[in-house]
JSON list of C-alpha atoms in Angstrom, two decimals:
[
{"chain": "A", "resi": 193, "resn": "GLY", "atom": "CA", "xyz": [-77.44, -40.05, 87.16]},
{"chain": "A", "resi": 194, "resn": "ALA", "atom": "CA", "xyz": [-75.01, -41.45, 89.68]},
{"chain": "A", "resi": 195, "resn": "GLY", "atom": "CA", "xyz": [-75.05, -40.01, 93.16]},
{"chain": "A", "resi": 196, "resn": "VAL", "atom": "CA", "xyz": [-72.25, -39.64, 95.66]},
{"chain": "A", "resi": 197, "resn": "SER", "atom": "CA", "xyz": [-70.56, -42.95, 96.37]},
{"chain": "A", "resi": 198, "resn": "GLN", "atom": "CA", "xyz": [-68.35, -43.92, 99.29]},
{"chain": "A", "resi": 199, "resn": "SER", "atom": "CA", "xyz": [-66.16, -46.90, 100.01]},
{"chain": "A", "resi": 200, "resn": "PRO", "atom": "CA", "xyz": [-65.89, -49.03, 101.96]},
{"chain": "A", "resi": 201, "resn": "SER", "atom": "CA", "xyz": [-69.40, -49.14, 103.38]},
{"chain": "A", "resi": 202, "resn": "ASN", "atom": "CA", "xyz": [-68.08, -50.68, 106.59]},
{"chain": "A", "resi": 203, "resn": "LYS", "atom": "CA", "xyz": [-64.60, -50.72, 108.07]},
{"chain": "A", "resi": 204, "resn": "VAL", "atom": "CA", "xyz": [-63.46, -52.43, 111.25]},
{"chain": "A", "resi": 205, "resn": "THR", "atom": "CA", "xyz": [-59.94, -51.62, 112.37]},
{"chain": "A", "resi": 206, "resn": "GLU", "atom": "CA", "xyz": [-57.78, -52.07, 115.39]},
{"chain": "A", "resi": 207, "resn": "LYS", "atom": "CA", "xyz": [-56.85, -49.14, 117.59]},
{"chain": "A", "resi": 208, "resn": "GLY", "atom": "CA", "xyz": [-53.64, -47.53, 116.35]},
{"chain": "A", "resi": 209, "resn": "LYS", "atom": "CA", "xyz": [-54.02, -48.51, 112.71]},
{"chain": "A", "resi": 210, "resn": "ASP", "atom": "CA", "xyz": [-54.43, -46.01, 109.86]},
{"chain": "A", "resi": 211, "resn": "VAL", "atom": "CA", "xyz": [-57.56, -46.01, 107.67]},
{"chain": "A", "resi": 212, "resn": "GLU", "atom": "CA", "xyz": [-58.47, -44.42, 104.35]},
{"chain": "A", "resi": 213, "resn": "LEU", "atom": "CA", "xyz": [-62.04, -43.62, 103.37]},
{"chain": "A", "resi": 214, "resn": "ARG", "atom": "CA", "xyz": [-62.94, -42.76, 99.79]},
{"chain": "A", "resi": 215, "resn": "CYS", "atom": "CA", "xyz": [-65.57, -40.47, 98.30]},
{"chain": "A", "resi": 216, "resn": "ASP", "atom": "CA", "xyz": [-66.63, -40.12, 94.65]},
{"chain": "A", "resi": 217, "resn": "PRO", "atom": "CA", "xyz": [-68.69, -36.94, 94.27]},
{"chain": "A", "resi": 218, "resn": "ILE", "atom": "CA", "xyz": [-71.29, -36.18, 91.65]},
{"chain": "A", "resi": 219, "resn": "SER", "atom": "CA", "xyz": [-69.62, -35.24, 88.39]},
{"chain": "A", "resi": 220, "resn": "GLY", "atom": "CA", "xyz": [-69.38, -31.48, 87.94]},
{"chain": "A", "resi": 221, "resn": "HIS", "atom": "CA", "xyz": [-69.80, -30.64, 91.61]},
{"chain": "A", "resi": 222, "resn": "THR", "atom": "CA", "xyz": [-67.06, -28.26, 92.65]},
{"chain": "A", "resi": 223, "resn": "ALA", "atom": "CA", "xyz": [-67.63, -28.47, 96.39]},
{"chain": "A", "resi": 224, "resn": "LEU", "atom": "CA", "xyz": [-66.96, -31.59, 98.46]},
{"chain": "A", "resi": 225, "resn": "TYR", "atom": "CA", "xyz": [-67.56, -31.97, 102.21]},
{"chain": "A", "resi": 226, "resn": "TRP", "atom": "CA", "xyz": [-66.74, -34.54, 104.85]},
{"chain": "A", "resi": 227, "resn": "TYR", "atom": "CA", "xyz": [-68.91, -34.93, 107.96]},
{"chain": "A", "resi": 228, "resn": "ARG", "atom": "CA", "xyz": [-68.96, -37.35, 110.86]},
{"chain": "A", "resi": 229, "resn": "GLN", "atom": "CA", "xyz": [-72.11, -38.74, 112.46]},
{"chain": "A", "resi": 230, "resn": "SER", "atom": "CA", "xyz": [-71.84, -40.25, 115.91]},
{"chain": "A", "resi": 231, "resn": "LEU", "atom": "CA", "xyz": [-74.30, -40.93, 118.70]},
{"chain": "A", "resi": 232, "resn": "GLY", "atom": "CA", "xyz": [-72.66, -38.58, 121.15]},
{"chain": "A", "resi": 233, "resn": "GLN", "atom": "CA", "xyz": [-71.82, -35.67, 118.85]},
{"chain": "A", "resi": 234, "resn": "GLY", "atom": "CA", "xyz": [-74.50, -35.75, 116.16]},
{"chain": "A", "resi": 235, "resn": "LEU", "atom": "CA", "xyz": [-73.46, -34.54, 112.71]},
{"chain": "A", "resi": 236, "resn": "GLU", "atom": "CA", "xyz": [-70.15, -32.65, 112.66]},
{"chain": "A", "resi": 237, "resn": "PHE", "atom": "CA", "xyz": [-68.44, -30.88, 109.81]},
{"chain": "A", "resi": 238, "resn": "LEU", "atom": "CA", "xyz": [-64.85, -32.02, 109.26]},
{"chain": "A", "resi": 239, "resn": "ILE", "atom": "CA", "xyz": [-63.38, -30.48, 106.10]},
{"chain": "A", "resi": 240, "resn": "TYR", "atom": "CA", "xyz": [-64.45, -29.08, 102.77]},
{"chain": "A", "resi": 241, "resn": "PHE", "atom": "CA", "xyz": [-62.96, -28.46, 99.35]},
{"chain": "A", "resi": 242, "resn": "GLN", "atom": "CA", "xyz": [-64.12, -25.78, 96.93]},
{"chain": "A", "resi": 243, "resn": "GLY", "atom": "CA", "xyz": [-62.68, -25.98, 93.43]},
{"chain": "A", "resi": 244, "resn": "ASN", "atom": "CA", "xyz": [-58.92, -25.49, 93.44]},
{"chain": "A", "resi": 245, "resn": "SER", "atom": "CA", "xyz": [-58.86, -23.45, 96.64]},
{"chain": "A", "resi": 246, "resn": "ALA", "atom": "CA", "xyz": [-57.07, -24.63, 99.74]},
{"chain": "A", "resi": 247, "resn": "PRO", "atom": "CA", "xyz": [-59.37, -26.84, 101.81]},
{"chain": "A", "resi": 248, "resn": "ASP", "atom": "CA", "xyz": [-61.13, -25.52, 104.88]},
{"chain": "A", "resi": 249, "resn": "LYS", "atom": "CA", "xyz": [-59.87, -27.79, 107.67]},
{"chain": "A", "resi": 250, "resn": "SER", "atom": "CA", "xyz": [-61.53, -25.93, 110.51]},
{"chain": "A", "resi": 251, "resn": "GLY", "atom": "CA", "xyz": [-63.65, -28.90, 111.59]},
{"chain": "A", "resi": 252, "resn": "LEU", "atom": "CA", "xyz": [-60.94, -31.55, 111.85]},
{"chain": "A", "resi": 253, "resn": "PRO", "atom": "CA", "xyz": [-60.83, -32.79, 115.46]},
{"chain": "A", "resi": 254, "resn": "SER", "atom": "CA", "xyz": [-57.09, -33.50, 115.57]},
{"chain": "A", "resi": 255, "resn": "ASP", "atom": "CA", "xyz": [-53.97, -33.65, 113.41]},
{"chain": "A", "resi": 256, "resn": "ARG", "atom": "CA", "xyz": [-54.52, -37.39, 113.00]},
{"chain": "A", "resi": 257, "resn": "PHE", "atom": "CA", "xyz": [-57.18, -36.49, 110.45]},
{"chain": "A", "resi": 258, "resn": "SER", "atom": "CA", "xyz": [-56.33, -35.33, 106.94]},
{"chain": "A", "resi": 259, "resn": "ALA", "atom": "CA", "xyz": [-57.98, -35.30, 103.54]},
{"chain": "A", "resi": 260, "resn": "GLU", "atom": "CA", "xyz": [-57.07, -34.71, 99.96]},
{"chain": "A", "resi": 261, "resn": "ARG", "atom": "CA", "xyz": [-58.96, -34.25, 96.75]},
{"chain": "A", "resi": 262, "resn": "THR", "atom": "CA", "xyz": [-57.24, -35.29, 93.57]},
{"chain": "A", "resi": 263, "resn": "GLY", "atom": "CA", "xyz": [-58.01, -33.62, 90.26]},
{"chain": "A", "resi": 264, "resn": "GLY", "atom": "CA", "xyz": [-60.97, -31.83, 91.74]},
{"chain": "A", "resi": 265, "resn": "SER", "atom": "CA", "xyz": [-62.90, -35.09, 91.95]},
{"chain": "A", "resi": 266, "resn": "VAL", "atom": "CA", "xyz": [-62.27, -38.09, 94.21]},
{"chain": "A", "resi": 267, "resn": "SER", "atom": "CA", "xyz": [-61.45, -37.40, 97.84]},
{"chain": "A", "resi": 268, "resn": "THR", "atom": "CA", "xyz": [-59.76, -39.53, 100.49]},
{"chain": "A", "resi": 269, "resn": "LEU", "atom": "CA", "xyz": [-60.12, -38.98, 104.23]},
{"chain": "A", "resi": 270, "resn": "THR", "atom": "CA", "xyz": [-57.25, -40.48, 106.21]},
{"chain": "A", "resi": 271, "resn": "ILE", "atom": "CA", "xyz": [-57.29, -41.14, 109.93]},
{"chain": "A", "resi": 272, "resn": "GLN", "atom": "CA", "xyz": [-53.93, -42.04, 111.42]},
{"chain": "A", "resi": 273, "resn": "ARG", "atom": "CA", "xyz": [-53.43, -43.99, 114.63]},
{"chain": "A", "resi": 274, "resn": "THR", "atom": "CA", "xyz": [-57.15, -44.57, 115.05]},
{"chain": "A", "resi": 275, "resn": "GLN", "atom": "CA", "xyz": [-58.73, -44.30, 118.48]},
{"chain": "A", "resi": 276, "resn": "GLN", "atom": "CA", "xyz": [-61.98, -45.79, 119.75]},
{"chain": "A", "resi": 277, "resn": "GLU", "atom": "CA", "xyz": [-63.57, -42.35, 119.82]},
{"chain": "A", "resi": 278, "resn": "ASP", "atom": "CA", "xyz": [-63.08, -42.19, 116.04]},
{"chain": "A", "resi": 279, "resn": "SER", "atom": "CA", "xyz": [-65.82, -44.81, 115.65]},
{"chain": "A", "resi": 280, "resn": "ALA", "atom": "CA", "xyz": [-68.63, -43.15, 113.71]},
{"chain": "A", "resi": 281, "resn": "VAL", "atom": "CA", "xyz": [-70.28, -42.94, 110.30]},
{"chain": "A", "resi": 282, "resn": "TYR", "atom": "CA", "xyz": [-68.26, -40.75, 107.96]},
{"chain": "A", "resi": 283, "resn": "LEU", "atom": "CA", "xyz": [-70.38, -38.97, 105.39]},
{"chain": "A", "resi": 284, "resn": "CYS", "atom": "CA", "xyz": [-69.31, -37.29, 102.20]},
{"chain": "A", "resi": 285, "resn": "ALA", "atom": "CA", "xyz": [-71.38, -34.71, 100.35]},
{"chain": "A", "resi": 286, "resn": "SER", "atom": "CA", "xyz": [-70.97, -32.71, 97.18]},
{"chain": "A", "resi": 287, "resn": "SER", "atom": "CA", "xyz": [-72.65, -29.66, 95.73]},
{"chain": "A", "resi": 288, "resn": "LEU", "atom": "CA", "xyz": [-72.36, -27.00, 93.06]},
{"chain": "A", "resi": 289, "resn": "GLY", "atom": "CA", "xyz": [-70.93, -24.68, 95.73]},
{"chain": "A", "resi": 290, "resn": "GLY", "atom": "CA", "xyz": [-72.46, -21.63, 97.39]},
{"chain": "A", "resi": 291, "resn": "SER", "atom": "CA", "xyz": [-74.32, -21.52, 100.68]},
{"chain": "A", "resi": 292, "resn": "GLY", "atom": "CA", "xyz": [-77.79, -21.97, 99.24]},
{"chain": "A", "resi": 293, "resn": "ASN", "atom": "CA", "xyz": [-77.11, -25.02, 97.11]},
{"chain": "A", "resi": 294, "resn": "GLU", "atom": "CA", "xyz": [-78.24, -28.49, 98.10]},
{"chain": "A", "resi": 295, "resn": "GLN", "atom": "CA", "xyz": [-75.58, -30.85, 99.34]},
{"chain": "A", "resi": 296, "resn": "TYR", "atom": "CA", "xyz": [-76.00, -34.43, 98.12]},
{"chain": "A", "resi": 297, "resn": "PHE", "atom": "CA", "xyz": [-74.88, -37.00, 100.62]},
{"chain": "A", "resi": 298, "resn": "GLY", "atom": "CA", "xyz": [-73.34, -40.39, 100.10]},
{"chain": "A", "resi": 299, "resn": "PRO", "atom": "CA", "xyz": [-74.40, -43.49, 102.05]},
{"chain": "A", "resi": 300, "resn": "GLY", "atom": "CA", "xyz": [-71.48, -43.16, 104.46]},
{"chain": "A", "resi": 301, "resn": "THR", "atom": "CA", "xyz": [-68.70, -45.39, 105.75]},
{"chain": "A", "resi": 302, "resn": "ARG", "atom": "CA", "xyz": [-69.30, -46.93, 109.15]},
{"chain": "A", "resi": 303, "resn": "LEU", "atom": "CA", "xyz": [-65.95, -47.05, 110.96]},
{"chain": "A", "resi": 304, "resn": "THR", "atom": "CA", "xyz": [-65.54, -49.22, 114.03]},
{"chain": "A", "resi": 305, "resn": "VAL", "atom": "CA", "xyz": [-62.30, -49.04, 115.98]},
{"chain": "A", "resi": 306, "resn": "THR", "atom": "CA", "xyz": [-61.78, -52.02, 118.29]},
{"chain": "B", "resi": 241, "resn": "GLY", "atom": "CA", "xyz": [-69.85, -19.27, 116.60]},
{"chain": "B", "resi": 242, "resn": "ASN", "atom": "CA", "xyz": [-72.73, -20.52, 114.50]},
{"chain": "B", "resi": 243, "resn": "SER", "atom": "CA", "xyz": [-75.02, -23.11, 115.97]},
{"chain": "B", "resi": 244, "resn": "VAL", "atom": "CA", "xyz": [-78.40, -24.79, 115.53]},
{"chain": "B", "resi": 245, "resn": "THR", "atom": "CA", "xyz": [-80.69, -25.91, 118.32]},
{"chain": "B", "resi": 246, "resn": "GLN", "atom": "CA", "xyz": [-83.65, -28.17, 117.68]},
{"chain": "B", "resi": 247, "resn": "MET", "atom": "CA", "xyz": [-86.15, -29.76, 119.98]},
{"chain": "B", "resi": 248, "resn": "GLU", "atom": "CA", "xyz": [-85.21, -33.02, 121.62]},
{"chain": "B", "resi": 249, "resn": "GLY", "atom": "CA", "xyz": [-87.00, -36.12, 120.54]},
{"chain": "B", "resi": 250, "resn": "PRO", "atom": "CA", "xyz": [-88.34, -38.61, 120.12]},
{"chain": "B", "resi": 251, "resn": "VAL", "atom": "CA", "xyz": [-91.61, -37.20, 118.88]},
{"chain": "B", "resi": 252, "resn": "THR", "atom": "CA", "xyz": [-94.38, -39.80, 118.75]},
{"chain": "B", "resi": 253, "resn": "LEU", "atom": "CA", "xyz": [-97.57, -39.00, 116.85]},
{"chain": "B", "resi": 254, "resn": "SER", "atom": "CA", "xyz": [-100.60, -40.75, 115.47]},
{"chain": "B", "resi": 255, "resn": "GLU", "atom": "CA", "xyz": [-101.27, -40.67, 111.75]},
{"chain": "B", "resi": 256, "resn": "GLU", "atom": "CA", "xyz": [-102.93, -37.43, 110.57]},
{"chain": "B", "resi": 257, "resn": "ALA", "atom": "CA", "xyz": [-101.70, -35.47, 113.60]},
{"chain": "B", "resi": 258, "resn": "PHE", "atom": "CA", "xyz": [-100.13, -32.02, 113.25]},
{"chain": "B", "resi": 259, "resn": "LEU", "atom": "CA", "xyz": [-96.35, -31.87, 113.49]},
{"chain": "B", "resi": 260, "resn": "THR", "atom": "CA", "xyz": [-94.07, -29.08, 114.67]},
{"chain": "B", "resi": 261, "resn": "ILE", "atom": "CA", "xyz": [-90.35, -29.51, 115.19]},
{"chain": "B", "resi": 262, "resn": "ASN", "atom": "CA", "xyz": [-88.75, -26.36, 116.58]},
{"chain": "B", "resi": 263, "resn": "CYS", "atom": "CA", "xyz": [-85.42, -25.07, 115.31]},
{"chain": "B", "resi": 264, "resn": "THR", "atom": "CA", "xyz": [-83.54, -21.91, 116.28]},
{"chain": "B", "resi": 265, "resn": "TYR", "atom": "CA", "xyz": [-80.15, -20.76, 115.10]},
{"chain": "B", "resi": 266, "resn": "THR", "atom": "CA", "xyz": [-77.25, -18.45, 115.88]},
{"chain": "B", "resi": 267, "resn": "ALA", "atom": "CA", "xyz": [-75.26, -17.06, 112.97]},
{"chain": "B", "resi": 268, "resn": "THR", "atom": "CA", "xyz": [-72.79, -14.27, 112.35]},
{"chain": "B", "resi": 269, "resn": "GLY", "atom": "CA", "xyz": [-73.93, -13.52, 108.81]},
{"chain": "B", "resi": 270, "resn": "TYR", "atom": "CA", "xyz": [-77.01, -14.19, 106.72]},
{"chain": "B", "resi": 271, "resn": "PRO", "atom": "CA", "xyz": [-77.28, -17.97, 106.61]},
{"chain": "B", "resi": 272, "resn": "SER", "atom": "CA", "xyz": [-79.24, -20.27, 104.38]},
{"chain": "B", "resi": 273, "resn": "LEU", "atom": "CA", "xyz": [-81.42, -22.67, 106.35]},
{"chain": "B", "resi": 274, "resn": "PHE", "atom": "CA", "xyz": [-82.24, -26.30, 105.61]},
{"chain": "B", "resi": 275, "resn": "TRP", "atom": "CA", "xyz": [-84.17, -29.29, 106.84]},
{"chain": "B", "resi": 276, "resn": "TYR", "atom": "CA", "xyz": [-82.60, -32.64, 105.99]},
{"chain": "B", "resi": 277, "resn": "VAL", "atom": "CA", "xyz": [-84.27, -36.00, 106.60]},
{"chain": "B", "resi": 278, "resn": "GLN", "atom": "CA", "xyz": [-82.82, -39.43, 107.19]},
{"chain": "B", "resi": 279, "resn": "TYR", "atom": "CA", "xyz": [-85.29, -42.28, 106.63]},
{"chain": "B", "resi": 280, "resn": "PRO", "atom": "CA", "xyz": [-84.51, -45.63, 108.27]},
{"chain": "B", "resi": 281, "resn": "GLY", "atom": "CA", "xyz": [-81.64, -47.34, 106.46]},
{"chain": "B", "resi": 282, "resn": "GLU", "atom": "CA", "xyz": [-81.21, -44.47, 104.00]},
{"chain": "B", "resi": 283, "resn": "GLY", "atom": "CA", "xyz": [-78.85, -41.55, 103.58]},
{"chain": "B", "resi": 284, "resn": "LEU", "atom": "CA", "xyz": [-79.40, -37.89, 104.37]},
{"chain": "B", "resi": 285, "resn": "GLN", "atom": "CA", "xyz": [-81.50, -36.03, 101.86]},
{"chain": "B", "resi": 286, "resn": "LEU", "atom": "CA", "xyz": [-82.68, -32.46, 101.57]},
{"chain": "B", "resi": 287, "resn": "LEU", "atom": "CA", "xyz": [-86.30, -31.93, 102.58]},
{"chain": "B", "resi": 288, "resn": "LEU", "atom": "CA", "xyz": [-86.59, -28.16, 102.09]},
{"chain": "B", "resi": 289, "resn": "LYS", "atom": "CA", "xyz": [-84.61, -24.96, 102.30]},
{"chain": "B", "resi": 290, "resn": "ALA", "atom": "CA", "xyz": [-84.86, -21.17, 102.54]},
{"chain": "B", "resi": 291, "resn": "THR", "atom": "CA", "xyz": [-82.10, -18.79, 101.59]},
{"chain": "B", "resi": 292, "resn": "LYS", "atom": "CA", "xyz": [-83.31, -15.44, 102.92]},
{"chain": "B", "resi": 293, "resn": "ALA", "atom": "CA", "xyz": [-85.54, -13.95, 105.57]},
{"chain": "B", "resi": 294, "resn": "ASP", "atom": "CA", "xyz": [-89.30, -14.53, 105.19]},
{"chain": "B", "resi": 295, "resn": "ASP", "atom": "CA", "xyz": [-88.76, -17.23, 102.56]},
{"chain": "B", "resi": 296, "resn": "LYS", "atom": "CA", "xyz": [-90.91, -20.35, 103.00]},
{"chain": "B", "resi": 297, "resn": "GLY", "atom": "CA", "xyz": [-89.51, -23.70, 101.98]},
{"chain": "B", "resi": 298, "resn": "SER", "atom": "CA", "xyz": [-91.95, -26.51, 101.25]},
{"chain": "B", "resi": 299, "resn": "ASN", "atom": "CA", "xyz": [-91.86, -30.10, 100.07]},
{"chain": "B", "resi": 300, "resn": "LYS", "atom": "CA", "xyz": [-93.97, -33.25, 100.55]},
{"chain": "B", "resi": 301, "resn": "GLY", "atom": "CA", "xyz": [-96.46, -31.33, 102.69]},
{"chain": "B", "resi": 302, "resn": "PHE", "atom": "CA", "xyz": [-93.76, -30.02, 105.02]},
{"chain": "B", "resi": 303, "resn": "GLU", "atom": "CA", "xyz": [-93.18, -26.27, 105.42]},
{"chain": "B", "resi": 304, "resn": "ALA", "atom": "CA", "xyz": [-90.74, -24.01, 107.23]},
{"chain": "B", "resi": 305, "resn": "THR", "atom": "CA", "xyz": [-90.46, -20.22, 107.23]},
{"chain": "B", "resi": 306, "resn": "TYR", "atom": "CA", "xyz": [-87.19, -18.36, 107.72]},
{"chain": "B", "resi": 307, "resn": "ARG", "atom": "CA", "xyz": [-87.87, -15.94, 110.61]},
{"chain": "B", "resi": 308, "resn": "LYS", "atom": "CA", "xyz": [-84.94, -13.56, 111.11]},
{"chain": "B", "resi": 309, "resn": "GLU", "atom": "CA", "xyz": [-86.59, -11.69, 113.98]},
{"chain": "B", "resi": 310, "resn": "THR", "atom": "CA", "xyz": [-86.89, -14.87, 116.05]},
{"chain": "B", "resi": 311, "resn": "THR", "atom": "CA", "xyz": [-83.90, -16.66, 114.44]},
{"chain": "B", "resi": 312, "resn": "SER", "atom": "CA", "xyz": [-86.13, -19.67, 113.83]},
{"chain": "B", "resi": 313, "resn": "PHE", "atom": "CA", "xyz": [-86.95, -22.18, 111.10]},
{"chain": "B", "resi": 314, "resn": "HIS", "atom": "CA", "xyz": [-89.61, -24.44, 112.57]},
{"chain": "B", "resi": 315, "resn": "LEU", "atom": "CA", "xyz": [-90.73, -27.47, 110.55]},
{"chain": "B", "resi": 316, "resn": "GLU", "atom": "CA", "xyz": [-94.47, -28.11, 110.25]},
{"chain": "B", "resi": 317, "resn": "LYS", "atom": "CA", "xyz": [-96.78, -30.59, 108.58]},
{"chain": "B", "resi": 318, "resn": "GLY", "atom": "CA", "xyz": [-100.53, -30.55, 108.83]},
{"chain": "B", "resi": 319, "resn": "SER", "atom": "CA", "xyz": [-101.15, -34.29, 108.68]},
{"chain": "B", "resi": 320, "resn": "VAL", "atom": "CA", "xyz": [-98.31, -36.76, 109.19]},
{"chain": "B", "resi": 321, "resn": "GLN", "atom": "CA", "xyz": [-98.19, -40.24, 107.71]},
{"chain": "B", "resi": 322, "resn": "VAL", "atom": "CA", "xyz": [-96.47, -43.40, 108.89]},
{"chain": "B", "resi": 323, "resn": "SER", "atom": "CA", "xyz": [-94.03, -42.96, 106.02]},
{"chain": "B", "resi": 324, "resn": "ASP", "atom": "CA", "xyz": [-92.83, -39.68, 107.59]},
{"chain": "B", "resi": 325, "resn": "SER", "atom": "CA", "xyz": [-91.15, -41.62, 110.40]},
{"chain": "B", "resi": 326, "resn": "ALA", "atom": "CA", "xyz": [-87.51, -40.56, 110.21]},
{"chain": "B", "resi": 327, "resn": "VAL", "atom": "CA", "xyz": [-84.85, -38.40, 111.82]},
{"chain": "B", "resi": 328, "resn": "TYR", "atom": "CA", "xyz": [-85.10, -34.71, 110.92]},
{"chain": "B", "resi": 329, "resn": "PHE", "atom": "CA", "xyz": [-82.10, -32.38, 111.02]},
{"chain": "B", "resi": 330, "resn": "CYS", "atom": "CA", "xyz": [-82.20, -28.60, 110.96]},
{"chain": "B", "resi": 331, "resn": "ALA", "atom": "CA", "xyz": [-79.05, -27.05, 109.47]},
{"chain": "B", "resi": 332, "resn": "LEU", "atom": "CA", "xyz": [-77.52, -23.77, 108.39]},
{"chain": "B", "resi": 333, "resn": "SER", "atom": "CA", "xyz": [-74.87, -22.69, 105.94]},
{"chain": "B", "resi": 334, "resn": "ASP", "atom": "CA", "xyz": [-73.20, -19.33, 106.37]},
{"chain": "B", "resi": 335, "resn": "VAL", "atom": "CA", "xyz": [-70.45, -18.17, 104.01]},
{"chain": "B", "resi": 336, "resn": "ALA", "atom": "CA", "xyz": [-69.40, -15.60, 106.61]},
{"chain": "B", "resi": 337, "resn": "SER", "atom": "CA", "xyz": [-68.57, -18.32, 109.13]},
{"chain": "B", "resi": 338, "resn": "GLN", "atom": "CA", "xyz": [-65.30, -20.12, 109.64]},
{"chain": "B", "resi": 339, "resn": "ALA", "atom": "CA", "xyz": [-66.82, -23.24, 108.11]},
{"chain": "B", "resi": 340, "resn": "GLY", "atom": "CA", "xyz": [-67.91, -21.38, 104.99]},
{"chain": "B", "resi": 341, "resn": "THR", "atom": "CA", "xyz": [-70.59, -23.22, 103.05]},
{"chain": "B", "resi": 342, "resn": "ALA", "atom": "CA", "xyz": [-70.39, -26.35, 105.18]},
{"chain": "B", "resi": 343, "resn": "LEU", "atom": "CA", "xyz": [-73.56, -27.30, 107.00]},
{"chain": "B", "resi": 344, "resn": "ILE", "atom": "CA", "xyz": [-73.89, -26.84, 110.74]},
{"chain": "B", "resi": 345, "resn": "PHE", "atom": "CA", "xyz": [-76.49, -29.34, 111.99]},
{"chain": "B", "resi": 346, "resn": "GLY", "atom": "CA", "xyz": [-78.78, -29.57, 114.96]},
{"chain": "B", "resi": 347, "resn": "LYS", "atom": "CA", "xyz": [-78.75, -32.80, 116.97]},
{"chain": "B", "resi": 348, "resn": "GLY", "atom": "CA", "xyz": [-81.67, -34.28, 115.06]},
{"chain": "B", "resi": 349, "resn": "THR", "atom": "CA", "xyz": [-85.23, -35.12, 116.09]},
{"chain": "B", "resi": 350, "resn": "THR", "atom": "CA", "xyz": [-86.60, -38.61, 115.72]},
{"chain": "B", "resi": 351, "resn": "LEU", "atom": "CA", "xyz": [-90.22, -38.73, 114.56]},
{"chain": "B", "resi": 352, "resn": "SER", "atom": "CA", "xyz": [-92.25, -41.89, 114.96]},
{"chain": "B", "resi": 353, "resn": "VAL", "atom": "CA", "xyz": [-95.75, -42.00, 113.45]},
{"chain": "B", "resi": 354, "resn": "SER", "atom": "CA", "xyz": [-98.13, -44.84, 114.26]},
{"chain": "B", "resi": 355, "resn": "SER", "atom": "CA", "xyz": [-101.28, -45.88, 112.40]}
]
């Protein structure tokens, strides 16, 4: 079946602009996660959604970052007023929920802020 | 807070050599432990996992045992192949933590195997 998909695969933006990154999780997965992978920081958790519960935003690095998940499916990560340090690969993952379940990762969106 | 520490790379081995990548963790609760792998040009994928103490995860010849007494989850393979060249990430998930079921990753270890 279809895996996790993300769009766009690459995004180049100018400093100060807003960007939106999209994630389509695996159908039926109740949990959805956003991570960031950068050379300096490795893989960092950003935010996660579990069913209809309020999202856990504890990993968001600043209030310029936000995310929403509509209808328990598609999610959008928004970065406002982008900075050069936001340049990274943004990864989305989904799972059936629970700490022992496998998370399935998408291919990522490579964001470059110039 | 929760954290994962894994050995620095890169690790360079010849084909058929024995591999160990060390991983230790700090957690407030009773975490599940994972090894994820990222092959060149591909996305992250689960290699193996263990959900409680003394469990052994295994896949594709790789093994790791959840050791609560030493808070470790070292990855081993008896005979590596060129196709094992990749970046390996140790990770934990702890529902008792602030991040809930989200994965906390180590920095990653690059493995390069030559023929």
